[in-house]
Each structure stands twice: as structure tokens, then as C-alpha cells.
């Protein structure tokens, strides 16, 4: 058998297993807190010994970075697809980004812990690899922002991060943690519901103007 085929098949099988590991971890992240999820928990759910999991990753942070990249790419691809052939105005960009980010709200759950937790607990090599990939993911969106609003790459990057940071704030207003809900109830305080899309659209429009 051709050695190239064997290597390709081996890589294909590894990718399938990595996707299984990511899918399981993603599900666990909706059932448990980040700190409750360990490699041992993930390995058990996947059906591997912990040692077997080390064939694919060396830390749970690596898994979270891979999930982040996957979700980020899906969201940005959706945004770019809706903007690529349009005459872009602040109104249009605000509407498209706010609605699309809401459709990919799960991505914000990961962005919420990216800087403070994930990036500080992963190896420099894996973090560098992650930075290269996220740069590739955002390139087309940044190109649109630069051309439309006559800004440079750094300002496009700052604009994108500013929007994401505001999304994190809004996420906490629509995806309440159980402890928060119980604390508000105990304090006899009302949780005010908000419209994520409306708030985000207004915020984006404001900073663009």
C-alpha cells in the first residue's frame, strides 16, 4: 500500500477522533463549569484512557482553542458571506454583525474565557499556532472593514475586539448562570431581559459613527 495513502488515512482518523473530542468537550462545557472539566472527564466521555487522550492533546486548553477556532471561523464566514457583494454602510454592518453573532452566540461563551483562562494556561507554541489561525480567519472581515471605513489593520482589529468585548457583556445579560439567577432571587431583585441584537446593533452603529 502507498505510504502517502497510509499517512493520509492515519491523519484522517486522527482528525475524526479530534472532532469527537471537541464535540464531547463542547457538550461538557454546556453542562459543567470550565474548571470542572478535566482531561480525565473528557477521556471518560470519549471512551479513552487519559493516557490515550495524550496522543491527540496535552491539555484541555488545546481542546478549547480548537473549539474556539472552529466556532470563530463559522461565525466570521457567515458575516463575510452576507457583506462581500453589498454596498456596506454602518447600518448594514451593524445589522449583519449583530444578527449573525447572535446566531453564533455559543462562540461568545468561549471568547468570554479566552484571555483570562485559556490563553494563560496553554503552551507558547500552541498559543502562537492559535494566533496565526485566528489571524487567517479574520483576514477577509478586516479587509472589508479597512476598505469600507478607510482604516488600517490595527484599527480594524481593535474594532473587532471592541465588538466582541461588548458581546461578552451582553452575553451575561441573556445567558444567565444558575448561581446568578439564584442570587438575584435571594436578593429579591428582578433580572431585566434585554434584546441582544438590538443592543449590539446600536452599539456597533454608535462606534462606527
PDB file of C-alpha atoms in Angstrom:
ATOM      1  CA  UNK A   1       0.000   0.000   0.000  1.00  0.00           C
ATOM      2  CA  UNK A   2       1.186   3.521  -0.836  1.00  0.00           C
ATOM      3  CA  UNK A   3       2.881   5.124   2.199  1.00  0.00           C
ATOM      4  CA  UNK A   4       1.318   8.508   1.371  1.00  0.00           C
ATOM      5  CA  UNK A   5      -2.127   6.894   1.488  1.00  0.00           C
ATOM      6  CA  UNK A   6      -1.348   5.296   4.844  1.00  0.00           C
ATOM      7  CA  UNK A   7      -0.237   8.644   6.268  1.00  0.00           C
ATOM      8  CA  UNK A   8      -3.317  10.379   4.857  1.00  0.00           C
ATOM      9  CA  UNK A   9      -5.604   7.708   6.289  1.00  0.00           C
ATOM     10  CA  UNK A  10      -3.880   7.979   9.651  1.00  0.00           C
ATOM     11  CA  UNK A  11      -4.304  11.784   9.650  1.00  0.00           C
ATOM     12  CA  UNK A  12      -7.947  11.409   8.621  1.00  0.00           C
ATOM     13  CA  UNK A  13      -8.593   9.060  11.531  1.00  0.00           C
ATOM     14  CA  UNK A  14      -6.815  11.457  13.892  1.00  0.00           C
ATOM     15  CA  UNK A  15      -8.989  14.348  12.666  1.00  0.00           C
ATOM     16  CA  UNK A  16     -12.132  12.289  13.213  1.00  0.00           C
ATOM     17  CA  UNK A  17     -11.047  11.477  16.760  1.00  0.00           C
ATOM     18  CA  UNK A  18     -10.115  15.116  17.436  1.00  0.00           C
ATOM     19  CA  UNK A  19     -13.561  16.198  16.291  1.00  0.00           C
ATOM     20  CA  UNK A  20     -15.120  13.651  18.652  1.00  0.00           C
ATOM     21  CA  UNK A  21     -13.000  15.040  21.490  1.00  0.00           C
ATOM     22  CA  UNK A  22     -14.073  18.602  20.617  1.00  0.00           C
ATOM     23  CA  UNK A  23     -17.753  17.644  20.366  1.00  0.00           C
ATOM     24  CA  UNK A  24     -17.659  15.945  23.764  1.00  0.00           C
ATOM     25  CA  UNK A  25     -15.815  18.874  25.356  1.00  0.00           C
ATOM     26  CA  UNK A  26     -18.274  21.336  23.854  1.00  0.00           C
ATOM     27  CA  UNK A  27     -21.185  19.371  25.298  1.00  0.00           C
ATOM     28  CA  UNK A  28     -19.499  19.192  28.704  1.00  0.00           C
ATOM     29  CA  UNK A  29     -18.941  22.959  28.659  1.00  0.00           C
ATOM     30  CA  UNK A  30     -22.713  23.391  28.488  1.00  0.00           C
ATOM     31  CA  UNK A  31     -23.211  21.047  31.428  1.00  0.00           C
ATOM     32  CA  UNK A  32     -20.299  21.933  33.719  1.00  0.00           C
ATOM     33  CA  UNK A  33     -18.081  24.887  34.546  1.00  0.00           C
ATOM     34  CA  UNK A  34     -14.714  25.191  32.818  1.00  0.00           C
ATOM     35  CA  UNK A  35     -12.858  24.192  35.988  1.00  0.00           C
ATOM     36  CA  UNK A  36     -14.972  21.046  36.437  1.00  0.00           C
ATOM     37  CA  UNK A  37     -13.886  19.784  33.038  1.00  0.00           C
ATOM     38  CA  UNK A  38     -10.617  17.844  33.225  1.00  0.00           C
ATOM     39  CA  UNK A  39      -8.769  15.640  30.758  1.00  0.00           C
ATOM     40  CA  UNK A  40      -9.879  12.649  32.813  1.00  0.00           C
ATOM     41  CA  UNK A  41     -13.542  13.670  32.480  1.00  0.00           C
ATOM     42  CA  UNK A  42     -13.142  14.254  28.740  1.00  0.00           C
ATOM     43  CA  UNK A  43     -11.299  10.959  28.234  1.00  0.00           C
ATOM     44  CA  UNK A  44     -14.007   9.025  30.072  1.00  0.00           C
ATOM     45  CA  UNK A  45     -16.767  10.616  27.975  1.00  0.00           C
ATOM     46  CA  UNK A  46     -14.883   9.922  24.743  1.00  0.00           C
ATOM     47  CA  UNK A  47     -14.161   6.343  25.760  1.00  0.00           C
ATOM     48  CA  UNK A  48     -10.387   6.665  26.086  1.00  0.00           C
ATOM     49  CA  UNK A  49      -7.938   6.214  28.914  1.00  0.00           C
ATOM     50  CA  UNK A  50      -6.415   9.513  29.959  1.00  0.00           C
ATOM     51  CA  UNK A  51      -3.107   8.318  28.525  1.00  0.00           C
ATOM     52  CA  UNK A  52      -4.838   7.688  25.213  1.00  0.00           C
ATOM     53  CA  UNK A  53      -6.028  11.275  25.110  1.00  0.00           C
ATOM     54  CA  UNK A  54      -2.398  12.445  25.181  1.00  0.00           C
ATOM     55  CA  UNK A  55      -1.974  11.057  21.665  1.00  0.00           C
ATOM     56  CA  UNK A  56      -4.125  13.980  20.499  1.00  0.00           C
ATOM     57  CA  UNK A  57      -3.699  16.812  23.021  1.00  0.00           C
ATOM     58  CA  UNK A  58      -1.612  17.565  26.087  1.00  0.00           C
ATOM     59  CA  UNK A  59      -4.040  19.910  27.841  1.00  0.00           C
ATOM     60  CA  UNK A  60      -7.727  20.784  27.890  1.00  0.00           C
ATOM     61  CA  UNK A  61      -6.786  24.330  26.866  1.00  0.00           C
ATOM     62  CA  UNK A  62      -5.662  22.970  23.496  1.00  0.00           C
ATOM     63  CA  UNK A  63      -9.110  21.486  23.008  1.00  0.00           C
ATOM     64  CA  UNK A  64     -10.806  24.738  23.929  1.00  0.00           C
ATOM     65  CA  UNK A  65      -8.597  26.652  21.492  1.00  0.00           C
ATOM     66  CA  UNK A  66      -9.558  24.258  18.689  1.00  0.00           C
ATOM     67  CA  UNK A  67     -13.247  24.646  19.501  1.00  0.00           C
ATOM     68  CA  UNK A  68     -12.839  28.430  19.631  1.00  0.00           C
ATOM     69  CA  UNK A  69     -11.219  28.477  16.194  1.00  0.00           C
ATOM     70  CA  UNK A  70     -13.943  26.305  14.722  1.00  0.00           C
ATOM     71  CA  UNK A  71     -16.717  28.479  16.079  1.00  0.00           C
ATOM     72  CA  UNK A  72     -14.943  31.721  15.185  1.00  0.00           C
ATOM     73  CA  UNK A  73     -14.435  30.624  11.568  1.00  0.00           C
ATOM     74  CA  UNK A  74     -18.092  29.626  11.194  1.00  0.00           C
ATOM     75  CA  UNK A  75     -19.273  32.982  12.541  1.00  0.00           C
ATOM     76  CA  UNK A  76     -16.910  35.152  10.502  1.00  0.00           C
ATOM     77  CA  UNK A  77     -17.541  33.188   7.313  1.00  0.00           C
ATOM     78  CA  UNK A  78     -21.268  33.850   7.775  1.00  0.00           C
ATOM     79  CA  UNK A  79     -20.674  37.582   8.307  1.00  0.00           C
ATOM     80  CA  UNK A  80     -18.368  37.919   5.287  1.00  0.00           C
ATOM     81  CA  UNK A  81     -20.733  35.967   3.046  1.00  0.00           C
ATOM     82  CA  UNK A  82     -23.504  38.473   3.770  1.00  0.00           C
ATOM     83  CA  UNK A  83     -21.282  41.520   3.216  1.00  0.00           C
ATOM     84  CA  UNK A  84     -18.979  40.548   0.366  1.00  0.00           C
ATOM     85  CA  UNK A  85     -21.142  41.776  -2.533  1.00  0.00           C
ATOM     86  CA  UNK A  86     -23.003  44.548  -0.748  1.00  0.00           C
ATOM     87  CA  UNK A  87     -22.537  48.294  -0.539  1.00  0.00           C
ATOM     88  CA  UNK A  88     -21.663  48.445   3.115  1.00  0.00           C
ATOM     89  CA  UNK A  89     -22.967  51.180   5.379  1.00  0.00           C
ATOM     90  CA  UNK A  90     -22.823  51.489   9.182  1.00  0.00           C
ATOM     91  CA  UNK A  91     -26.492  50.457   9.248  1.00  0.00           C
ATOM     92  CA  UNK A  92     -25.902  47.310   7.197  1.00  0.00           C
ATOM     93  CA  UNK A  93     -22.769  46.278   9.048  1.00  0.00           C
ATOM     94  CA  UNK A  94     -24.453  46.792  12.413  1.00  0.00           C
ATOM     95  CA  UNK A  95     -27.448  44.715  11.380  1.00  0.00           C
ATOM     96  CA  UNK A  96     -25.475  41.873   9.798  1.00  0.00           C
ATOM     97  CA  UNK A  97     -22.931  41.583  12.594  1.00  0.00           C
ATOM     98  CA  UNK A  98     -25.443  41.775  15.447  1.00  0.00           C
ATOM     99  CA  UNK A  99     -27.801  39.198  13.939  1.00  0.00           C
ATOM    100  CA  UNK A 100     -25.029  36.822  12.883  1.00  0.00           C
ATOM    101  CA  UNK A 101     -23.181  36.982  16.186  1.00  0.00           C
ATOM    102  CA  UNK A 102     -26.444  36.205  17.956  1.00  0.00           C
ATOM    103  CA  UNK A 103     -26.877  33.168  15.710  1.00  0.00           C
ATOM    104  CA  UNK A 104     -23.396  32.096  16.839  1.00  0.00           C
ATOM    105  CA  UNK A 105     -23.855  33.102  20.459  1.00  0.00           C
ATOM    106  CA  UNK A 106     -22.089  29.948  21.583  1.00  0.00           C
ATOM    107  CA  UNK A 107     -18.841  31.427  20.266  1.00  0.00           C
ATOM    108  CA  UNK A 108     -19.134  34.258  22.794  1.00  0.00           C
ATOM    109  CA  UNK A 109     -19.264  31.711  25.609  1.00  0.00           C
ATOM    110  CA  UNK A 110     -15.759  30.650  24.565  1.00  0.00           C
ATOM    111  CA  UNK A 111     -14.489  34.168  23.921  1.00  0.00           C
ATOM    112  CA  UNK A 112     -15.575  35.030  27.458  1.00  0.00           C
ATOM    113  CA  UNK A 113     -12.796  32.855  28.923  1.00  0.00           C
ATOM    114  CA  UNK A 114     -10.206  33.163  26.157  1.00  0.00           C
ATOM    115  CA  UNK A 115      -7.791  35.759  27.540  1.00  0.00           C
ATOM    116  CA  UNK A 116      -8.042  35.228  31.266  1.00  0.00           C
ATOM    117  CA  UNK A 117      -8.146  31.435  31.355  1.00  0.00           C
ATOM    118  CA  UNK A 118      -7.393  29.570  28.133  1.00  0.00           C
ATOM    119  CA  UNK A 119      -4.512  31.640  26.766  1.00  0.00           C
ATOM    120  CA  UNK A 120      -2.750  31.816  30.120  1.00  0.00           C
ATOM    121  CA  UNK A 121      -2.710  28.028  30.546  1.00  0.00           C
ATOM    122  CA  UNK A 122      -1.550  26.814  27.133  1.00  0.00           C
ATOM    123  CA  UNK A 123       1.982  26.415  25.804  1.00  0.00           C
ATOM    124  CA  UNK A 124       3.586  29.314  23.924  1.00  0.00           C
ATOM    125  CA  UNK A 125       3.879  27.115  20.829  1.00  0.00           C
ATOM    126  CA  UNK A 126       0.175  26.248  20.789  1.00  0.00           C
ATOM    127  CA  UNK A 127      -0.769  29.856  21.511  1.00  0.00           C
ATOM    128  CA  UNK A 128       1.368  31.061  18.591  1.00  0.00           C
ATOM    129  CA  UNK A 129      -0.280  28.478  16.331  1.00  0.00           C
ATOM    130  CA  UNK A 130      -3.675  29.679  17.523  1.00  0.00           C
ATOM    131  CA  UNK A 131      -2.824  33.337  16.818  1.00  0.00           C
ATOM    132  CA  UNK A 132      -1.808  32.511  13.244  1.00  0.00           C
ATOM    133  CA  UNK A 133      -5.061  30.657  12.599  1.00  0.00           C
ATOM    134  CA  UNK A 134      -7.319  33.309  14.110  1.00  0.00           C
ATOM    135  CA  UNK A 135      -5.492  35.927  12.013  1.00  0.00           C
ATOM    136  CA  UNK A 136      -6.324  33.894   8.907  1.00  0.00           C
ATOM    137  CA  UNK A 137      -9.964  33.586   9.956  1.00  0.00           C
ATOM    138  CA  UNK A 138     -10.417  37.321  10.434  1.00  0.00           C
ATOM    139  CA  UNK A 139      -8.467  38.472   7.363  1.00  0.00           C
ATOM    140  CA  UNK A 140     -11.435  38.756   4.979  1.00  0.00           C
ATOM    141  CA  UNK A 141     -13.559  40.598   7.521  1.00  0.00           C
ATOM    142  CA  UNK A 142     -10.738  43.002   8.303  1.00  0.00           C
ATOM    143  CA  UNK A 143     -10.235  43.636   4.589  1.00  0.00           C
ATOM    144  CA  UNK A 144     -13.892  44.663   4.338  1.00  0.00           C
ATOM    145  CA  UNK A 145     -13.652  46.940   7.378  1.00  0.00           C
ATOM    146  CA  UNK A 146     -10.457  48.587   6.127  1.00  0.00           C
ATOM    147  CA  UNK A 147     -11.821  49.267   2.665  1.00  0.00           C
ATOM    148  CA  UNK A 148     -15.266  50.419   3.802  1.00  0.00           C
ATOM    149  CA  UNK A 149     -14.230  52.745   6.603  1.00  0.00           C
ATOM    150  CA  UNK A 150     -10.757  53.716   5.365  1.00  0.00           C
ATOM    151  CA  UNK A 151      -8.951  52.374   8.421  1.00  0.00           C
ATOM    152  CA  UNK A 152      -5.758  50.363   8.849  1.00  0.00           C
ATOM    153  CA  UNK A 153      -5.439  46.749  10.012  1.00  0.00           C
ATOM    154  CA  UNK A 154      -4.799  47.668  13.644  1.00  0.00           C
ATOM    155  CA  UNK A 155      -7.953  49.799  13.806  1.00  0.00           C
ATOM    156  CA  UNK A 156      -9.954  47.002  12.155  1.00  0.00           C
ATOM    157  CA  UNK A 157      -8.579  44.591  14.750  1.00  0.00           C
ATOM    158  CA  UNK A 158      -9.421  46.998  17.584  1.00  0.00           C
ATOM    159  CA  UNK A 159     -12.942  47.453  16.218  1.00  0.00           C
ATOM    160  CA  UNK A 160     -13.495  43.703  16.054  1.00  0.00           C
ATOM    161  CA  UNK A 161     -12.235  43.150  19.603  1.00  0.00           C
ATOM    162  CA  UNK A 162     -14.301  46.060  20.936  1.00  0.00           C
ATOM    163  CA  UNK A 163     -17.421  44.475  19.466  1.00  0.00           C
ATOM    164  CA  UNK A 164     -16.537  41.076  20.946  1.00  0.00           C
ATOM    165  CA  UNK A 165     -15.900  42.554  24.400  1.00  0.00           C
ATOM    166  CA  UNK A 166     -19.320  44.185  24.301  1.00  0.00           C
ATOM    167  CA  UNK A 167     -20.795  40.846  23.218  1.00  0.00           C
ATOM    168  CA  UNK A 168     -19.346  39.274  26.362  1.00  0.00           C
ATOM    169  CA  UNK A 169     -21.136  41.895  28.447  1.00  0.00           C
ATOM    170  CA  UNK A 170     -24.401  41.278  26.586  1.00  0.00           C
ATOM    171  CA  UNK A 171     -23.952  37.507  26.799  1.00  0.00           C
ATOM    172  CA  UNK A 172     -24.055  37.736  30.572  1.00  0.00           C
ATOM    173  CA  UNK A 173     -27.373  39.572  30.212  1.00  0.00           C
ATOM    174  CA  UNK A 174     -29.055  36.860  28.134  1.00  0.00           C
ATOM    175  CA  UNK A 175     -27.351  33.597  29.158  1.00  0.00           C
ATOM    176  CA  UNK A 176     -27.720  33.711  32.907  1.00  0.00           C
ATOM    177  CA  UNK A 177     -25.654  31.442  35.104  1.00  0.00           C
ATOM    178  CA  UNK A 178     -27.650  29.352  37.580  1.00  0.00           C
ATOM    179  CA  UNK A 179     -25.837  30.912  40.568  1.00  0.00           C
ATOM    180  CA  UNK A 180     -26.632  34.411  39.300  1.00  0.00           C
ATOM    181  CA  UNK A 181     -30.323  33.626  38.923  1.00  0.00           C
ATOM    182  CA  UNK A 182     -30.490  32.123  42.419  1.00  0.00           C
ATOM    183  CA  UNK A 183     -28.573  35.065  43.922  1.00  0.00           C
ATOM    184  CA  UNK A 184     -30.890  37.614  42.288  1.00  0.00           C
ATOM    185  CA  UNK A 185     -33.902  35.693  43.544  1.00  0.00           C
ATOM    186  CA  UNK A 186     -32.467  35.547  47.059  1.00  0.00           C
ATOM    187  CA  UNK A 187     -31.741  39.290  46.901  1.00  0.00           C
ATOM    188  CA  UNK A 188     -35.311  39.874  45.728  1.00  0.00           C
ATOM    189  CA  UNK A 189     -34.006  41.672  42.639  1.00  0.00           C
ATOM    190  CA  UNK A 190     -35.515  41.492  39.179  1.00  0.00           C
ATOM    191  CA  UNK A 191     -33.482  40.357  36.184  1.00  0.00           C
ATOM    192  CA  UNK A 192     -34.132  42.769  33.338  1.00  0.00           C
ATOM    193  CA  UNK A 193     -34.370  40.984  29.994  1.00  0.00           C
ATOM    194  CA  UNK A 194     -32.709  42.645  27.018  1.00  0.00           C
ATOM    195  CA  UNK A 195     -32.791  42.255  23.251  1.00  0.00           C
ATOM    196  CA  UNK A 196     -29.252  41.147  22.370  1.00  0.00           C
ATOM    197  CA  UNK A 197     -29.497  42.007  18.665  1.00  0.00           C
ATOM    198  CA  UNK A 198     -30.962  45.479  19.246  1.00  0.00           C
ATOM    199  CA  UNK A 199     -28.388  46.386  21.887  1.00  0.00           C
ATOM    200  CA  UNK A 200     -25.447  45.095  19.887  1.00  0.00           C
ATOM    201  CA  UNK A 201     -26.624  46.706  16.655  1.00  0.00           C
ATOM    202  CA  UNK A 202     -26.958  50.076  18.396  1.00  0.00           C
ATOM    203  CA  UNK A 203     -23.500  49.708  19.957  1.00  0.00           C
ATOM    204  CA  UNK A 204     -21.815  48.834  16.647  1.00  0.00           C
ATOM    205  CA  UNK A 205     -23.580  51.665  14.834  1.00  0.00           C
ATOM    206  CA  UNK A 206     -22.515  54.125  17.536  1.00  0.00           C
ATOM    207  CA  UNK A 207     -18.820  53.260  17.393  1.00  0.00           C
ATOM    208  CA  UNK A 208     -18.832  53.291  13.585  1.00  0.00           C
ATOM    209  CA  UNK A 209     -20.316  56.797  13.504  1.00  0.00           C
TER     210      UNK A 209
END
